[in-house]
Coordinates of C-alpha atoms in Angstrom, one line a residue:
M301 CA -15.3 -4.5 -1.5
E302 CA -17.5 -1.9 0.1
V303 CA -14.6 -1.0 2.5
L304 CA -11.9 -0.6 -0.4
R305 CA -14.9 2.1 -3.3
D306 CA -15.3 3.6 0.4
E307 CA -11.9 4.1 1.4
I308 CA -11.3 5.1 -2.4
R309 CA -13.7 7.8 -2.4
A310 CA -13.0 9.3 1.1
V311 CA -9.6 10.1 -0.4
H312 CA -11.1 10.5 -4.0
P313 CA -14.7 11.3 -3.7
G314 CA -16.5 11.0 -6.9
T315 CA -14.3 9.0 -8.3
T316 CA -15.3 6.1 -10.7
I317 CA -15.9 2.6 -9.7
W318 CA -17.4 -0.3 -11.7
T319 CA -18.7 -3.6 -10.2
I320 CA -21.3 -4.9 -12.7
G321 CA -19.7 -6.4 -15.8
D322 CA -21.7 -6.2 -18.9
E323 CA -21.7 -9.5 -21.7
H324 CA -18.4 -9.4 -22.5
H325 CA -18.0 -10.4 -19.5
V326 CA -19.2 -14.2 -19.1
V327 CA -17.3 -15.7 -17.3
S328 CA -15.4 -12.7 -14.8
D329 CA -15.3 -11.5 -11.6
H330 CA -17.2 -9.2 -12.1
R331 CA -20.6 -12.3 -13.2
P332 CA -22.2 -12.5 -9.0
N333 CA -21.1 -15.8 -7.3
A334 CA -23.2 -18.3 -6.0
A335 CA -24.1 -16.0 -2.6
G336 CA -24.6 -13.7 -5.7
V337 CA -21.6 -11.0 -4.0
V338 CA -19.3 -9.8 -7.4
C339 CA -15.9 -9.9 -6.4
A340 CA -14.5 -7.3 -8.7
V341 CA -14.4 -4.0 -9.8
D342 CA -12.8 -1.0 -12.0
V343 CA -11.5 2.0 -10.5
L344 CA -10.4 4.9 -13.0
G345 CA -9.0 8.0 -12.3
D346 CA -11.4 10.3 -12.9
K347 CA -11.1 12.1 -9.8
G348 CA -7.1 12.0 -8.9
L349 CA -7.0 8.8 -8.2
D350 CA -2.7 7.5 -9.4
L351 CA -3.6 5.0 -11.6
A352 CA -0.3 3.4 -10.9
A353 CA 0.5 4.2 -7.3
F354 CA -3.1 2.8 -6.5
A355 CA -2.3 -0.3 -8.1
E356 CA 1.3 -0.9 -7.1
H357 CA -0.1 0.2 -3.4
L358 CA -2.5 -3.3 -3.4
K359 CA 0.6 -5.3 -4.6
R360 CA 2.6 -3.9 -1.5
T361 CA 0.3 -4.4 1.2
N362 CA -1.1 -7.8 -0.2
H363 CA -4.5 -7.3 1.4
R364 CA -6.3 -10.5 3.0
A365 CA -9.2 -10.7 0.5
V366 CA -7.5 -10.1 -2.4
K367 CA -6.6 -12.0 -5.3
Y368 CA -5.0 -10.1 -8.2
V369 CA -4.7 -6.5 -10.0
I370 CA -4.9 -6.0 -13.4
Y371 CA -3.5 -2.5 -15.0
N372 CA -1.6 -1.5 -18.2
R373 CA -1.1 -4.2 -19.5
R374 CA 0.4 -6.4 -16.2
I375 CA -0.8 -8.4 -14.2
W376 CA 0.4 -9.8 -10.0
S377 CA -1.5 -12.1 -8.1
K378 CA -2.0 -13.3 -4.7
A379 CA -1.3 -16.5 -5.8
L380 CA 2.1 -15.5 -7.8
N381 CA 2.8 -13.4 -5.6
S382 CA 7.1 -14.1 -5.7
Q383 CA 6.6 -13.3 -9.3
G384 CA 5.5 -9.7 -9.0
W385 CA 4.3 -8.1 -12.0
R386 CA 3.5 -10.1 -15.2
P387 CA 2.7 -9.4 -18.7
Y388 CA -1.1 -9.6 -19.3
R389 CA -2.3 -10.5 -22.4
G390 CA -6.0 -10.4 -21.8
S391 CA -7.7 -8.2 -25.0
N392 CA -8.2 -5.5 -22.9
P393 CA -5.2 -3.8 -21.4
H394 CA -6.3 -2.3 -18.8
T395 CA -4.0 0.8 -19.5
T396 CA -7.3 3.3 -18.6
H397 CA -8.5 2.0 -15.1
V398 CA -7.0 -0.5 -12.4
H399 CA -9.1 -4.0 -12.1
V400 CA -8.9 -5.8 -8.7
S401 CA -10.4 -9.0 -7.9
V402 CA -11.1 -10.9 -4.6
G403 CA -11.0 -13.9 -2.5
V404 CA -10.0 -17.4 -4.0
G405 CA -11.0 -19.7 -7.2
P406 CA -11.6 -19.4 -10.4
D407 CA -13.4 -16.0 -12.1
G408 CA -17.3 -15.5 -11.2
R409 CA -16.8 -18.7 -8.2
S410 CA -15.0 -16.9 -5.9
T411 CA -14.8 -17.9 -2.1
G412 CA -12.9 -17.2 0.1
P413 CA -12.3 -13.8 2.0
Y414 CA -13.7 -11.9 -0.4
D415 CA -16.0 -9.9 2.0
D416 CA -12.8 -9.2 4.8
T417 CA -13.5 -5.8 6.2
T418 CA -10.1 -5.1 7.4
T419 CA -8.7 -1.6 6.1
W420 CA -7.7 -1.2 2.0
G421 CA -4.8 1.6 3.7
L422 CA -6.4 3.9 1.8
S423 CA -7.7 6.9 3.8
S424 CA -6.0 6.7 6.7
G425 CA -2.7 8.4 6.0
T426 CA -0.5 5.7 5.9
G427 CA -0.9 4.3 2.3
I428 CA -1.6 5.3 -1.0
G429 CA -2.3 9.1 -0.4
G430 CA -0.3 9.2 2.5
I431 CA 3.1 8.8 3.1
M432 CA 5.6 6.8 1.4
L433 CA 6.2 2.8 3.0
P434 CA 9.9 2.1 2.4
R435 CA 10.6 -1.8 2.0
K436 CA 14.2 -3.7 2.9
G437 CA 17.3 -2.5 0.5
D438 CA 16.1 0.9 0.4
K439 CA 17.1 3.7 1.9
G440 CA 16.9 7.6 2.9
P441 CA 15.4 10.1 5.0
E442 CA 11.6 8.0 4.7
V443 CA 13.6 4.9 6.2
E444 CA 15.2 7.4 9.0
F445 CA 11.7 8.5 9.8
W446 CA 10.4 5.0 10.1
Q447 CA 13.6 3.5 12.4
R448 CA 12.8 6.8 14.3
M449 CA 8.8 5.4 14.8
L450 CA 10.5 1.9 15.4
Q451 CA 12.2 3.3 17.8
R452 CA 9.6 4.8 19.3
T453 CA 7.7 1.6 20.1
G454 CA 11.2 0.6 21.6
E455 CA 12.6 -1.1 19.2
K456 CA 16.0 -1.5 19.0
F457 CA 19.4 -0.8 16.5
P458 CA 22.5 -1.7 18.8
K459 CA 24.8 -1.9 15.3
Y460 CA 24.5 0.2 12.8
G461 CA 22.0 3.2 14.6
L462 CA 19.7 5.0 13.0
D463 CA 21.2 4.8 9.6
G464 CA 18.3 5.4 7.1
H465 CA 19.4 1.9 5.6
W466 CA 17.4 -1.2 5.4
G467 CA 19.6 -3.6 6.5
D468 CA 19.0 -7.0 8.4
E469 CA 18.8 -4.8 11.9
M470 CA 15.9 -2.7 10.2
T471 CA 14.5 -5.9 9.5
A472 CA 14.5 -7.2 12.4
A473 CA 13.5 -4.5 14.0
V474 CA 10.3 -4.3 11.6
Q475 CA 9.5 -8.5 12.8
S476 CA 9.7 -7.6 16.0
S477 CA 7.4 -4.0 16.0
R478 CA 5.2 -7.1 14.3
K479 CA 5.7 -9.9 16.8
R480 CA 4.7 -7.1 19.5
L481 CA 1.3 -6.3 17.8
G482 CA 0.3 -10.3 17.4
W483 CA 1.0 -10.7 14.3
E484 CA 2.8 -12.6 11.7
P485 CA 6.5 -12.2 10.9
V486 CA 6.2 -10.4 6.8
S487 CA 8.2 -13.0 4.5
S488 CA 8.7 -9.7 2.1
P489 CA 10.5 -7.5 4.6
R490 CA 8.7 -4.0 4.5
I491 CA 5.8 -1.1 6.3
T492 CA 2.9 -2.3 5.3
A493 CA -0.5 0.7 5.4
A494 CA -1.8 -1.5 8.6
H495 CA 2.1 -1.8 10.4
A496 CA 2.5 2.1 9.4
E497 CA -1.0 3.2 11.3
Q498 CA -0.3 1.5 14.2
L499 CA 3.5 3.0 15.3
F500 CA 1.8 6.3 14.4
L501 CA -1.0 5.1 17.5
K502 CA 1.8 3.7 19.9
A503 CA 3.9 6.9 18.9
Y504 CA 1.3 9.0 20.0
G505 CA -0.6 7.9 22.0
G506 CA -4.2 7.8 20.5
V507 CA -5.9 8.7 17.8
V508 CA -3.5 10.8 14.4
T509 CA -4.8 12.5 12.0
D510 CA -3.8 12.4 9.1
A511 CA -2.6 15.8 9.2
Q512 CA -0.3 15.3 12.0
V513 CA 1.1 12.3 10.0
R514 CA 1.6 14.6 7.1
A515 CA 3.1 17.4 9.1
A516 CA 5.3 15.3 11.3
V517 CA 6.7 13.3 8.3
E518 CA 7.0 16.7 6.1
A519 CA 8.6 18.4 9.4
Y520 CA 11.3 16.0 10.3
L521 CA 12.1 15.5 6.2
R522 CA 12.9 19.4 6.2
A523 CA 15.1 19.2 9.6
Q524 CA 16.7 16.2 7.5
P525 CA 17.5 16.4 4.8
P526 CA 18.8 13.3 2.6
K527 CA 23.7 13.5 2.3
D528 CA 24.3 13.2 -1.5
G529 CA 24.0 9.6 -3.0
Q530 CA 27.0 7.8 -4.0
D531 CA 25.1 4.9 -4.9
G532 CA 22.5 6.1 -6.6
K533 CA 19.7 5.3 -4.8
T534 CA 19.9 8.0 -2.0
P535 CA 17.9 11.4 -3.0
T536 CA 19.6 14.3 -3.8
K537 CA 17.6 17.1 -2.9
I538 CA 13.7 16.6 -1.1
R539 CA 10.7 18.4 -3.6
F540 CA 7.6 19.1 -1.0
E541 CA 4.4 18.7 -2.9
V542 CA 0.9 18.1 -1.4
V543 CA -1.5 16.6 -4.1
G544 CA -4.5 14.9 -2.9
D545 CA -2.5 14.3 0.3
V546 CA 0.5 12.9 -1.1
I547 CA 4.1 14.2 -0.3
G548 CA 6.8 13.4 -2.7
T549 CA 9.6 13.6 -2.8
E550 CA 13.0 12.8 -5.5

């Protein structure tokens, strides 16, 4: 949890993050487990963190340590990942903060990888606070950008080329890229924050700064504006907005 806390505050310094629960958290990951470790945090958006985007990022990246996420009357859990967001009917709707639990097992007795120190992808410039990470079915300039990054790192698109559409050929390229990195295939085809970071490192031969990442994406989208969409999904214009290191499009 220290890694998550530090990455949040690297992007949004001073963000309030609660750990220890009060007397209302009788059975909760906010209570220390048998090893004396608190396995939950509540994250506020008081310093600019977009809570909805943060919660979605946690769901999409599915960090090894994460157990479940609660925000705005919805819950997502690793155990029921295939069901996506589900209604949350607890007494606290979690509309003012995002709850994150880590580990495995019953609340208050979590074990397993709660102390995993893998990056959560928040401060690297490739996750929340960074750039858009597409998934299977997406269309548009963001997909084409990642096709070019995959091509630059050795992947091929022999049938359709860099068409800005995430179909079977894009999925094959993503899975091939993960294999080159020594990683398992991703079950729900997408580019994770960790994968995006590795693509930049391989493509540019070393350490890449947040500013370089943002500049590269912005320059590409300016040079390659999306065409008018016919399917209701492809953007018809680009809006560049840098807020807390986020490049937004519409």
